[in-house]
Amino acid sequence: MPYKNRRSTYSSFILIFVLIKVGLNLLAISHFGFHRDEFLHLVLADHLAWGYKEVPPFIALLAKISSLLFGSSVFAARLFPTLFGGLIILLTGLITVELGGKRFAIALACLAMIFSPAFAASDYLFQPVVFDQFWWVLAVWLLARYSNTSSVKYLYFLGITVGLGLLTKYSMAFFTISLLTGIVISKQRKMLFNRHILGAALVAVLVFMPNIIWQLTHHLPVITHMKTLQKEQLDYIKPSDFIIQELMVNGIALFVWLTGFIFLLFSVRLHKFQFLGIAFVIIFAFLLFMNGKSYYLFGAYPMLFAAGGFGFERWLKASGYALRGMVIGVFTIPNLILFPLVLPLFPLNQTVSIFKFIHDHTTALQFAVTWEDHKVHATTQDYADMLGWDEMAAKVDSAWKQLTPEQQKHTQIYADNYGEAGALHHFNKQNNLPDVISLDSSFALWAPDSLNAEYIIYVDDRNGGNVTDFANNHWLESYRKIGEVDNPLAREKGTAIFILVHASHQLNDRYSKELARKRLE
C-alpha cells in the first residue's frame, strides 16, 4: 500500500500515552523543592543573552516565558518539562507508525518509555536534558517522514530542528553527525544526493549563528566548560561504568530497545531505516570514548523503543490479546518498583520510608543512593539536591535582619556555588534582599567588579573553611556565624552562613583577580 494511502496515523491512540506521561508528572512535580540545577537555569530568565558558560540560550528563553505565564513556584517551573516529556512520547508513537508499527507496537514502545527509570527521572526537572531529548527525537521523526515521503519540506524542518537543538545543548551536534554518518554508511546514502540537504544545513547554521557569535565574542567559554567538566567529572567515569549504566537505566525495558536496535540493523522490513541503528552505534561509541555521562545518550533511545515495538509486533502478529498484553506488562510493570527512586510521586516522609525499607531488605538497589562521593546515603543525590534551599535562604534573611538599616545599605551577599547563588536569587526576590553575587558558573558573567562592601553575608560551602582562611590571612576585621543548613537529607547540609565585617582590600583583590580570570574563560 503506498505510504500516502495509509488510513491511520493512530494519533488519537498515541494521545492516550501522552496523557499518561503528563498525568504522572503532574502528580509528582510539586513534591520536594527546586533542584540545584533548576535554580541555575531559572536565574537565566533575568539575564537573557545569546549564550552562557554552560548552556546555549534556549532554556533561558523558556525560563522567561515560564515565569511570565505560570509564576515562580516549583509546579510552574516544571510545566514546560512535563509538556516536552509528553511530546517525546507523542513523537515516539509517531516514529513507531513511520516504521510500520500499529497499535500493539505503539503501546509497547510508549509504555516502555513512560515507565523507563531513565525518562521518568530526566523528564520533569527544568534543565536542558528533556528539551535536548525532544530535538533528537523530532530530528529522527523528520528523517523517517522524509524517508517515507521524499517531501523536501521535512529536510528544512530538520534544519530548523538541528539549529534549535544546538541552541538547547551542544550535544545536538554529535547526534547530527552520527545521523549523517549513519546515512553515508547505509544504503540510504542517496538521501544526501539532494541540493535541499545543503539548504537545510544552511538553515541550521543561520538558526544557530547568534550563539556562535556570542561564543566568539566571549572567548569560547564552551571550550573551558568542557575542559572543566572533563577534568572534574568525566575523567572519573570508566568505560565499563558507562556500558553498565546504559544497560541499567531503562530497567526491564532494556529488552525492548535492544530488540529495536537489532531490528534496525538487520531487519529487511526496516532496511531503509538502518541508518538509525548505525547512528546509535556511532553516538554510543563516541560517548564511550569521551567518558560521557549516561544521560547524554537518552535522546537516542526513543527510536530504538519505536523499532522494538515494531519488532515485537512482528514476532507476535499471530498471537492473541492475552499474550500481547502479558508482553506489555512484563516489560513495563517491573519498572514501577523503581519509580519512587526516580520520580517523586510521594511526599518526602513517605519517600524516605520507602528508601529505608529498601535499604533494610535488599542491596540490589543500593546503587540508586550511592552519590558521587561513592558513599551510601538516605536518599538519591537528585532528591538531596532539592532539599535545604529554603532553610539556607531563611538564615541569609535572618543575617540580613541582624544588620541595621544603615549597615544594610553597605552590605553584599555572596555564595560559593551556583546552587546556593541560584537559590538565593530566587528567595531573595521574595524577601526583598539584594541580589546574590557569585563567581561560580554563569554568575560570573554579571558579577560586579568588586566585593568591597563594609558587610558581606557569606554563604560558605566548606562549612566555614573559607571564612576561617580569610580570618587567618587577616582579611577581615571580624566575623560571626549565623547558622548552617541542618537538614540531614540535604546535600547542602553543613553549608554555613556568616556575616563578614570590614573585609580588607586583599579579599577584594582576590575576588577581582578571580573575576578577571573567569571573564576570560
Coordinates of C-alpha atoms in Angstrom, one line a residue:
M1 CA 0.0 0.0 0.0
P2 CA 1.5 3.4 -0.9
Y3 CA 2.5 5.5 2.1
K4 CA 0.2 8.3 1.2
N5 CA -2.8 6.0 1.2
R6 CA -2.3 4.7 4.8
R7 CA -5.6 5.2 6.5
S8 CA -4.5 5.9 10.1
T9 CA -1.7 7.6 11.9
Y10 CA -3.1 6.4 15.2
S11 CA -2.9 9.9 16.5
S12 CA -5.8 9.6 19.0
F13 CA -4.4 6.3 20.2
I14 CA -0.9 7.8 20.8
L15 CA -2.5 10.7 22.8
I16 CA -3.6 8.2 25.4
F17 CA 0.0 7.5 26.3
V18 CA 0.9 11.2 26.2
L19 CA -1.8 11.8 28.8
I20 CA -0.4 9.0 31.0
K21 CA 3.0 10.6 30.9
V22 CA 1.8 14.1 31.6
G23 CA -0.5 12.8 34.4
L24 CA 2.3 11.0 36.2
N25 CA 4.5 14.1 36.0
L26 CA 1.7 16.3 37.3
L27 CA 1.3 14.0 40.3
A28 CA 5.0 14.3 41.1
I29 CA 6.3 17.8 40.3
S30 CA 5.1 19.6 43.4
H31 CA 6.8 17.2 45.8
F32 CA 10.2 18.4 47.2
G33 CA 11.8 21.7 46.2
F34 CA 13.8 23.1 43.3
H35 CA 16.8 21.1 42.2
R36 CA 20.1 23.0 42.3
D37 CA 20.4 22.8 38.5
E38 CA 16.9 24.2 38.1
F39 CA 18.0 27.3 40.1
L40 CA 20.9 27.8 37.7
H41 CA 18.6 27.7 34.6
L42 CA 15.8 29.7 36.1
V43 CA 18.1 32.6 37.0
L44 CA 19.0 33.0 33.3
A45 CA 15.5 34.4 32.7
D46 CA 16.7 37.6 34.4
H47 CA 19.9 37.7 32.3
L48 CA 18.7 37.0 28.7
A49 CA 21.6 36.6 26.3
W50 CA 22.6 34.6 23.3
G51 CA 24.8 32.3 25.4
Y52 CA 26.1 31.3 28.8
K53 CA 29.1 29.5 30.2
E54 CA 27.3 26.1 30.5
V55 CA 24.4 26.2 28.1
P56 CA 23.1 27.9 24.9
P57 CA 20.2 30.3 25.3
F58 CA 17.1 28.3 24.6
I59 CA 16.4 27.3 28.2
A60 CA 16.8 30.9 29.3
L61 CA 14.0 31.9 27.0
L62 CA 11.8 29.1 28.3
A63 CA 12.6 30.2 31.8
K64 CA 11.4 33.7 31.0
I65 CA 8.3 32.5 29.3
S66 CA 7.6 30.1 32.2
S67 CA 7.9 32.8 34.8
L68 CA 5.7 35.2 32.9
L69 CA 3.0 32.7 32.2
F70 CA 3.0 30.4 35.2
G71 CA 4.8 32.2 38.0
S72 CA 7.8 31.2 40.2
S73 CA 6.6 28.0 42.0
V74 CA 8.1 24.6 41.7
F75 CA 5.0 23.4 40.0
A76 CA 5.1 26.3 37.5
A77 CA 8.8 25.7 36.6
R78 CA 8.2 22.1 35.8
L79 CA 5.2 22.6 33.5
F80 CA 7.4 23.0 30.4
P81 CA 9.5 19.9 31.1
T82 CA 6.2 18.0 31.6
L83 CA 4.9 19.3 28.3
F84 CA 8.1 18.3 26.4
G85 CA 8.1 14.9 28.1
G86 CA 4.6 14.4 26.7
L87 CA 5.8 15.5 23.3
I88 CA 8.6 13.0 23.4
I89 CA 6.1 10.2 23.9
L90 CA 4.0 11.6 21.1
L91 CA 6.9 11.5 18.7
T92 CA 7.9 8.0 19.8
G93 CA 4.5 6.8 18.9
L94 CA 4.7 8.7 15.5
I95 CA 8.1 7.2 14.8
T96 CA 6.6 3.7 15.5
V97 CA 4.0 4.4 12.9
E98 CA 6.6 5.6 10.4
L99 CA 8.4 2.3 10.9
G100 CA 5.2 0.4 10.1
G101 CA 4.0 -0.3 13.7
K102 CA 0.4 -0.5 14.7
R103 CA -1.5 -0.3 18.0
F104 CA 0.4 -3.0 19.8
A105 CA 3.8 -1.6 18.7
I106 CA 2.8 1.9 19.7
A107 CA 1.5 0.7 23.1
L108 CA 4.7 -1.3 23.9
A109 CA 7.1 1.5 22.7
C110 CA 5.3 4.3 24.6
L111 CA 4.6 2.4 27.8
A112 CA 8.2 1.1 27.9
M113 CA 9.4 4.6 27.7
I114 CA 6.9 6.1 30.2
F115 CA 7.9 3.5 32.8
S116 CA 11.6 3.6 32.0
P117 CA 13.6 4.9 35.0
A118 CA 15.8 7.0 32.6
F119 CA 12.9 9.0 31.2
A120 CA 10.9 9.2 34.4
A121 CA 13.9 10.7 36.2
S122 CA 15.0 13.1 33.4
D123 CA 11.8 14.5 32.0
Y124 CA 10.3 16.5 34.9
L125 CA 13.1 18.8 36.0
F126 CA 13.7 22.3 34.5
Q127 CA 17.0 21.6 32.9
P128 CA 18.2 21.2 29.3
V129 CA 18.1 17.3 29.3
V130 CA 14.4 16.9 28.4
F131 CA 14.5 19.7 25.8
D132 CA 17.6 18.1 24.3
Q133 CA 15.9 14.8 24.1
F134 CA 12.9 16.4 22.3
W135 CA 15.1 17.8 19.5
W136 CA 16.8 14.5 19.0
V137 CA 13.5 12.6 18.8
L138 CA 12.0 15.3 16.5
A139 CA 15.0 15.0 14.2
V140 CA 14.5 11.2 13.9
W141 CA 10.8 11.6 13.2
L142 CA 11.5 14.2 10.4
L143 CA 14.1 11.9 8.8
A144 CA 11.7 9.0 9.0
R145 CA 9.0 11.1 7.4
Y146 CA 11.4 12.2 4.7
S147 CA 12.4 8.6 4.1
N148 CA 8.7 7.6 3.6
T149 CA 7.5 10.6 1.6
S150 CA 10.6 12.2 -0.1
S151 CA 9.0 15.6 0.7
V152 CA 11.8 18.1 1.0
K153 CA 9.8 20.2 3.4
Y154 CA 10.9 17.8 6.1
L155 CA 14.5 18.5 5.4
Y156 CA 14.0 22.2 6.0
F157 CA 12.1 21.4 9.2
L158 CA 15.1 19.2 10.1
G159 CA 17.4 22.1 9.6
I160 CA 15.3 24.3 12.0
T161 CA 15.3 21.4 14.5
V162 CA 19.0 21.0 14.4
G163 CA 19.5 24.7 14.8
L164 CA 17.2 24.9 17.8
G165 CA 18.7 21.7 19.2
L166 CA 22.1 23.4 19.1
L167 CA 20.6 26.4 20.9
T168 CA 19.5 24.0 23.6
K169 CA 22.5 21.8 24.1
Y170 CA 25.7 21.4 22.1
S171 CA 25.3 17.6 22.1
M172 CA 22.9 18.0 19.2
A173 CA 26.0 18.4 17.1
F174 CA 27.2 14.9 18.0
F175 CA 23.9 13.3 17.3
T176 CA 23.5 15.2 13.9
I177 CA 27.0 14.0 12.9
S178 CA 26.1 10.4 13.9
L179 CA 22.9 10.5 11.9
L180 CA 24.7 11.8 8.8
T181 CA 27.5 9.3 9.2
G182 CA 24.9 6.5 9.6
I183 CA 23.2 7.6 6.3
V184 CA 26.5 7.7 4.5
I185 CA 27.4 4.2 5.7
S186 CA 23.9 2.7 5.0
K187 CA 22.3 2.0 1.6
Q188 CA 20.2 5.1 2.2
R189 CA 23.1 7.4 1.3
K190 CA 21.2 8.5 -1.8
M191 CA 19.2 10.7 0.7
L192 CA 22.2 13.0 0.8
F193 CA 22.3 13.4 -3.0
N194 CA 19.9 16.3 -2.8
R195 CA 20.6 20.0 -3.1
H196 CA 18.0 20.6 -0.4
I197 CA 20.3 18.9 2.1
L198 CA 22.6 21.9 1.7
G199 CA 19.6 24.2 2.1
A200 CA 18.6 22.5 5.3
A201 CA 22.2 22.7 6.6
L202 CA 22.3 26.5 5.8
V203 CA 19.0 26.9 7.8
A204 CA 20.6 25.1 10.8
V205 CA 23.6 27.3 10.7
L206 CA 21.5 30.5 10.4
V207 CA 19.4 29.5 13.4
F208 CA 22.5 28.7 15.5
M209 CA 24.5 31.7 14.3
P210 CA 23.7 34.1 17.2
N211 CA 25.2 31.7 19.7
I212 CA 28.3 31.2 17.5
I213 CA 28.8 34.9 17.5
W214 CA 28.3 35.1 21.3
Q215 CA 30.8 32.3 21.9
L216 CA 33.4 34.1 19.7
T217 CA 32.9 37.4 21.5
H218 CA 33.2 35.8 24.9
H219 CA 36.4 33.8 24.4
L220 CA 34.6 30.5 23.6
P221 CA 33.5 29.6 27.2
V222 CA 32.1 26.3 25.9
I223 CA 35.7 25.0 25.5
T224 CA 36.6 26.0 29.0
H225 CA 33.4 24.5 30.3
M226 CA 34.0 21.2 28.5
K227 CA 37.6 21.0 29.8
T228 CA 36.5 21.7 33.4
L229 CA 33.7 19.1 33.0
Q230 CA 36.2 16.6 31.7
K231 CA 38.6 17.2 34.5
E232 CA 36.2 17.3 37.4
Q233 CA 33.6 14.7 36.4
L234 CA 34.0 12.8 33.1
D235 CA 37.6 11.6 33.8
Y236 CA 36.2 9.6 36.7
I237 CA 33.7 7.7 34.6
K238 CA 35.1 4.4 33.4
P239 CA 34.0 3.0 30.0
S240 CA 32.8 -0.1 31.8
D241 CA 30.7 2.1 34.1
F242 CA 29.1 3.8 31.1
I243 CA 28.2 0.5 29.5
I244 CA 26.7 -0.9 32.7
Q245 CA 24.7 2.2 33.3
E246 CA 23.3 2.2 29.7
L247 CA 22.2 -1.4 30.2
M248 CA 20.5 -0.5 33.5
V249 CA 19.0 3.0 33.1
N250 CA 15.8 1.7 31.3
G251 CA 15.3 -1.2 33.7
I252 CA 13.3 -4.1 32.2
A253 CA 12.6 -2.1 29.1
L254 CA 16.2 -2.9 28.1
F255 CA 14.8 -5.8 26.2
V256 CA 12.5 -3.6 24.2
W257 CA 15.2 -1.2 23.0
L258 CA 17.7 -3.9 22.4
T259 CA 15.2 -5.7 20.2
G260 CA 14.7 -2.4 18.3
F261 CA 18.4 -1.9 17.9
I262 CA 18.7 -5.4 16.3
F263 CA 15.7 -4.8 14.1
L264 CA 17.1 -1.5 12.8
L265 CA 20.4 -3.1 11.9
F266 CA 19.3 -6.4 10.5
S267 CA 15.6 -6.5 9.7
V268 CA 14.7 -6.5 6.0
R269 CA 11.4 -4.7 6.8
L270 CA 13.3 -1.8 8.3
H271 CA 16.2 -1.7 5.8
K272 CA 15.6 1.9 4.8
F273 CA 15.9 2.9 8.5
Q274 CA 19.1 1.0 9.0
F275 CA 21.0 4.4 9.3
L276 CA 19.3 4.9 12.7
G277 CA 20.8 1.8 14.1
I278 CA 24.2 2.7 12.7
A279 CA 23.8 6.2 14.2
F280 CA 23.2 4.7 17.6
V281 CA 26.4 2.7 17.4
I282 CA 28.3 5.8 16.5
I283 CA 27.0 8.1 19.2
F284 CA 27.3 5.3 21.8
A285 CA 31.0 4.7 20.8
F286 CA 31.7 8.5 20.8
L287 CA 30.3 8.9 24.3
L288 CA 32.1 5.8 25.5
F289 CA 35.4 7.2 24.2
M290 CA 34.6 10.6 25.7
N291 CA 33.7 9.2 29.1
G292 CA 30.2 10.7 28.7
K293 CA 27.5 10.6 31.4
S294 CA 24.7 8.0 30.9
Y295 CA 22.0 10.6 30.4
Y296 CA 23.9 12.1 27.4
L297 CA 22.5 9.2 25.3
F298 CA 18.9 9.2 26.4
G299 CA 17.7 11.1 23.4
A300 CA 18.8 8.3 21.1
Y301 CA 16.6 5.6 22.9
P302 CA 13.1 6.6 21.7
M303 CA 13.9 5.5 18.1
L304 CA 15.0 2.1 19.5
F305 CA 11.9 1.8 21.6
A306 CA 9.8 2.5 18.5
A307 CA 11.7 -0.2 16.5
G308 CA 11.4 -2.5 19.4
G309 CA 7.6 -2.1 19.5
F310 CA 7.6 -2.9 15.8
G311 CA 9.8 -5.9 16.3
F312 CA 7.7 -7.5 19.0
E313 CA 4.6 -6.8 16.9
R314 CA 6.1 -8.7 14.0
W315 CA 7.0 -11.6 16.3
L316 CA 3.6 -11.7 17.9
K317 CA 1.4 -10.9 14.9
A318 CA -0.4 -14.2 15.1
S319 CA -0.9 -14.0 18.9
G320 CA -4.0 -13.1 20.8
Y321 CA -4.7 -10.1 23.0
A322 CA -3.8 -12.0 26.2
L323 CA -0.2 -12.8 25.2
R324 CA 0.3 -9.3 23.8
G325 CA -1.0 -7.8 27.0
M326 CA 1.3 -10.0 29.0
V327 CA 4.3 -8.9 27.0
I328 CA 3.5 -5.3 27.6
G329 CA 3.1 -6.0 31.3
V330 CA 6.4 -7.9 31.5
F331 CA 8.4 -5.1 30.0
T332 CA 6.7 -2.2 31.9
I333 CA 5.3 -3.2 35.3
P334 CA 8.5 -4.3 37.0
N335 CA 9.9 -0.8 36.5
L336 CA 7.2 0.5 38.8
I337 CA 9.3 -0.8 41.7
L338 CA 12.0 1.8 40.7
F339 CA 9.6 4.7 40.3
P340 CA 9.9 6.2 43.9
L341 CA 13.6 6.3 43.4
V342 CA 13.5 8.4 40.2
L343 CA 10.2 10.3 40.3
P344 CA 8.9 11.9 43.5
L345 CA 5.4 10.5 43.3
F346 CA 5.1 10.6 47.1
P347 CA 5.8 13.3 49.8
L348 CA 9.2 13.4 51.3
N349 CA 8.5 11.4 54.5
Q350 CA 6.9 8.6 52.6
T351 CA 9.7 8.6 50.1
V352 CA 12.3 8.4 52.8
S353 CA 10.4 5.5 54.4
I354 CA 10.5 3.7 51.1
F355 CA 14.2 4.2 50.8
K356 CA 14.7 2.9 54.4
F357 CA 12.6 -0.2 53.6
I358 CA 14.7 -0.9 50.5
H359 CA 17.9 -0.4 52.5
D360 CA 16.8 -2.8 55.2
H361 CA 15.6 -5.5 52.9
T362 CA 17.9 -5.5 49.8
T363 CA 21.2 -4.3 48.5
A364 CA 20.2 -4.7 44.9
L365 CA 19.1 -1.0 44.6
Q366 CA 22.0 0.4 46.7
F367 CA 23.4 2.0 43.5
A368 CA 20.5 4.4 43.5
V369 CA 21.5 6.0 46.8
T370 CA 25.2 6.0 46.1
W371 CA 26.4 9.5 45.4
E372 CA 29.4 11.0 43.6
D373 CA 31.3 10.6 46.9
H374 CA 30.8 6.8 46.5
K375 CA 29.0 6.7 49.8
V376 CA 25.6 5.3 50.5
H377 CA 23.0 7.9 51.7
A378 CA 19.4 8.0 52.9
T379 CA 18.1 9.2 49.6
T380 CA 19.2 9.7 46.0
Q381 CA 21.6 12.6 45.1
D382 CA 19.0 14.2 42.9
Y383 CA 16.5 14.3 45.7
A384 CA 19.1 15.6 48.2
D385 CA 19.8 18.4 45.7
M386 CA 16.2 19.5 46.1
L387 CA 16.4 20.0 49.9
G388 CA 17.7 22.6 52.3
W389 CA 17.5 25.6 50.0
D390 CA 14.6 27.4 51.8
E391 CA 16.4 26.8 55.1
M392 CA 19.6 28.4 53.7
A393 CA 17.7 31.4 52.3
A394 CA 15.8 31.8 55.6
K395 CA 19.2 32.0 57.5
V396 CA 20.5 34.5 55.0
D397 CA 17.4 36.6 55.6
S398 CA 18.0 36.3 59.3
A399 CA 21.6 37.5 58.8
W400 CA 20.2 40.5 56.8
K401 CA 17.8 41.4 59.6
Q402 CA 20.5 41.4 62.2
L403 CA 22.0 44.4 60.4
T404 CA 20.8 47.9 61.0
P405 CA 19.2 49.8 58.1
E406 CA 22.3 51.8 57.7
Q407 CA 24.5 48.7 57.6
Q408 CA 22.2 47.1 55.1
K409 CA 23.0 49.9 52.7
H410 CA 26.6 48.8 52.7
T411 CA 26.1 45.1 52.5
Q412 CA 26.7 42.5 49.8
I413 CA 25.6 38.9 49.7
Y414 CA 28.0 36.2 48.3
A415 CA 27.6 32.5 47.7
D416 CA 30.3 30.0 46.8
N417 CA 28.5 27.7 44.3
Y418 CA 25.8 28.1 41.7
G419 CA 23.2 26.1 43.6
E420 CA 23.4 28.4 46.6
A421 CA 23.5 31.5 44.4
G422 CA 20.5 30.4 42.3
A423 CA 18.5 29.6 45.4
L424 CA 19.3 33.0 47.0
H425 CA 18.5 34.7 43.7
H426 CA 15.1 33.0 43.8
F427 CA 14.3 33.6 47.5
N428 CA 15.9 37.0 47.9
K429 CA 13.5 38.4 45.4
Q430 CA 10.6 37.2 47.6
N431 CA 12.3 38.7 50.7
N432 CA 13.3 42.0 49.1
L433 CA 17.1 41.4 49.7
P434 CA 19.9 42.5 47.4
D435 CA 20.7 40.0 44.6
V436 CA 23.4 37.5 45.4
I437 CA 27.0 37.6 44.0
S438 CA 28.9 34.5 42.9
L439 CA 31.8 33.7 40.6
D440 CA 30.6 30.1 40.0
S441 CA 29.3 29.1 36.6
S442 CA 27.4 31.8 34.6
F443 CA 27.0 34.1 37.6
A444 CA 30.5 35.4 36.8
L445 CA 29.0 36.9 33.6
W446 CA 27.0 39.5 35.6
A447 CA 29.0 39.7 38.8
P448 CA 30.0 43.3 40.0
D449 CA 33.6 44.4 39.5
S450 CA 34.4 44.5 43.2
L451 CA 33.5 42.8 46.5
N452 CA 34.1 45.8 48.7
A453 CA 31.1 46.3 51.0
E454 CA 31.6 47.0 54.7
Y455 CA 29.5 43.9 55.4
I456 CA 29.3 40.7 53.5
I457 CA 26.7 38.0 54.1
Y458 CA 28.8 35.0 53.0
V459 CA 27.4 31.5 52.2
D460 CA 30.4 29.1 52.7
D461 CA 30.0 25.7 51.2
R462 CA 33.0 24.5 53.2
N463 CA 31.1 24.9 56.4
G464 CA 33.3 27.8 57.5
G465 CA 36.5 26.6 55.9
N466 CA 36.7 29.6 53.5
V467 CA 35.9 32.1 56.2
T468 CA 38.5 30.6 58.5
D469 CA 41.1 31.0 55.8
F470 CA 40.1 34.7 55.3
A471 CA 40.4 35.3 59.1
N472 CA 43.8 33.5 59.2
N473 CA 45.1 35.8 56.4
H474 CA 43.8 38.8 58.3
W475 CA 41.4 39.7 55.5
L476 CA 38.6 40.5 57.9
E477 CA 38.1 42.7 60.9
S478 CA 35.7 40.2 62.4
Y479 CA 33.0 37.7 61.5
R480 CA 30.2 35.8 63.2
K481 CA 28.4 32.7 62.2
I482 CA 24.6 33.0 61.8
G483 CA 23.8 29.3 61.2
E484 CA 24.1 26.5 58.8
V485 CA 21.9 24.1 56.8
D486 CA 20.8 21.4 59.3
N487 CA 18.6 19.3 57.1
P488 CA 20.2 15.8 57.3
L489 CA 18.9 14.8 53.9
A490 CA 20.1 17.8 52.1
R491 CA 23.3 17.7 50.0
E492 CA 24.0 21.2 51.3
K493 CA 24.0 20.0 54.9
G494 CA 26.7 22.0 56.7
T495 CA 26.7 24.9 54.4
A496 CA 27.3 27.9 56.7
I497 CA 26.1 31.5 56.7
F498 CA 28.4 34.2 58.1
I499 CA 28.4 38.0 58.4
L500 CA 31.9 39.3 57.5
V501 CA 32.7 42.7 58.9
H502 CA 35.1 45.2 57.2
A503 CA 36.8 42.9 54.7
S504 CA 40.3 44.2 53.7
H505 CA 41.3 45.2 50.2
Q506 CA 43.2 41.8 49.9
L507 CA 39.9 39.9 49.9
N508 CA 38.6 42.3 47.2
D509 CA 41.9 41.9 45.2
R510 CA 41.5 38.1 45.3
Y511 CA 37.9 38.5 44.1
S512 CA 38.9 40.9 41.3
K513 CA 41.6 38.6 40.0
E514 CA 39.3 35.6 40.1
L515 CA 36.6 37.5 38.3
A516 CA 39.0 38.7 35.6
R517 CA 40.1 35.1 35.1
K518 CA 36.5 33.9 34.9
R519 CA 35.6 36.5 32.3
L520 CA 38.4 35.2 30.0
E521 CA 37.2 31.6 30.2

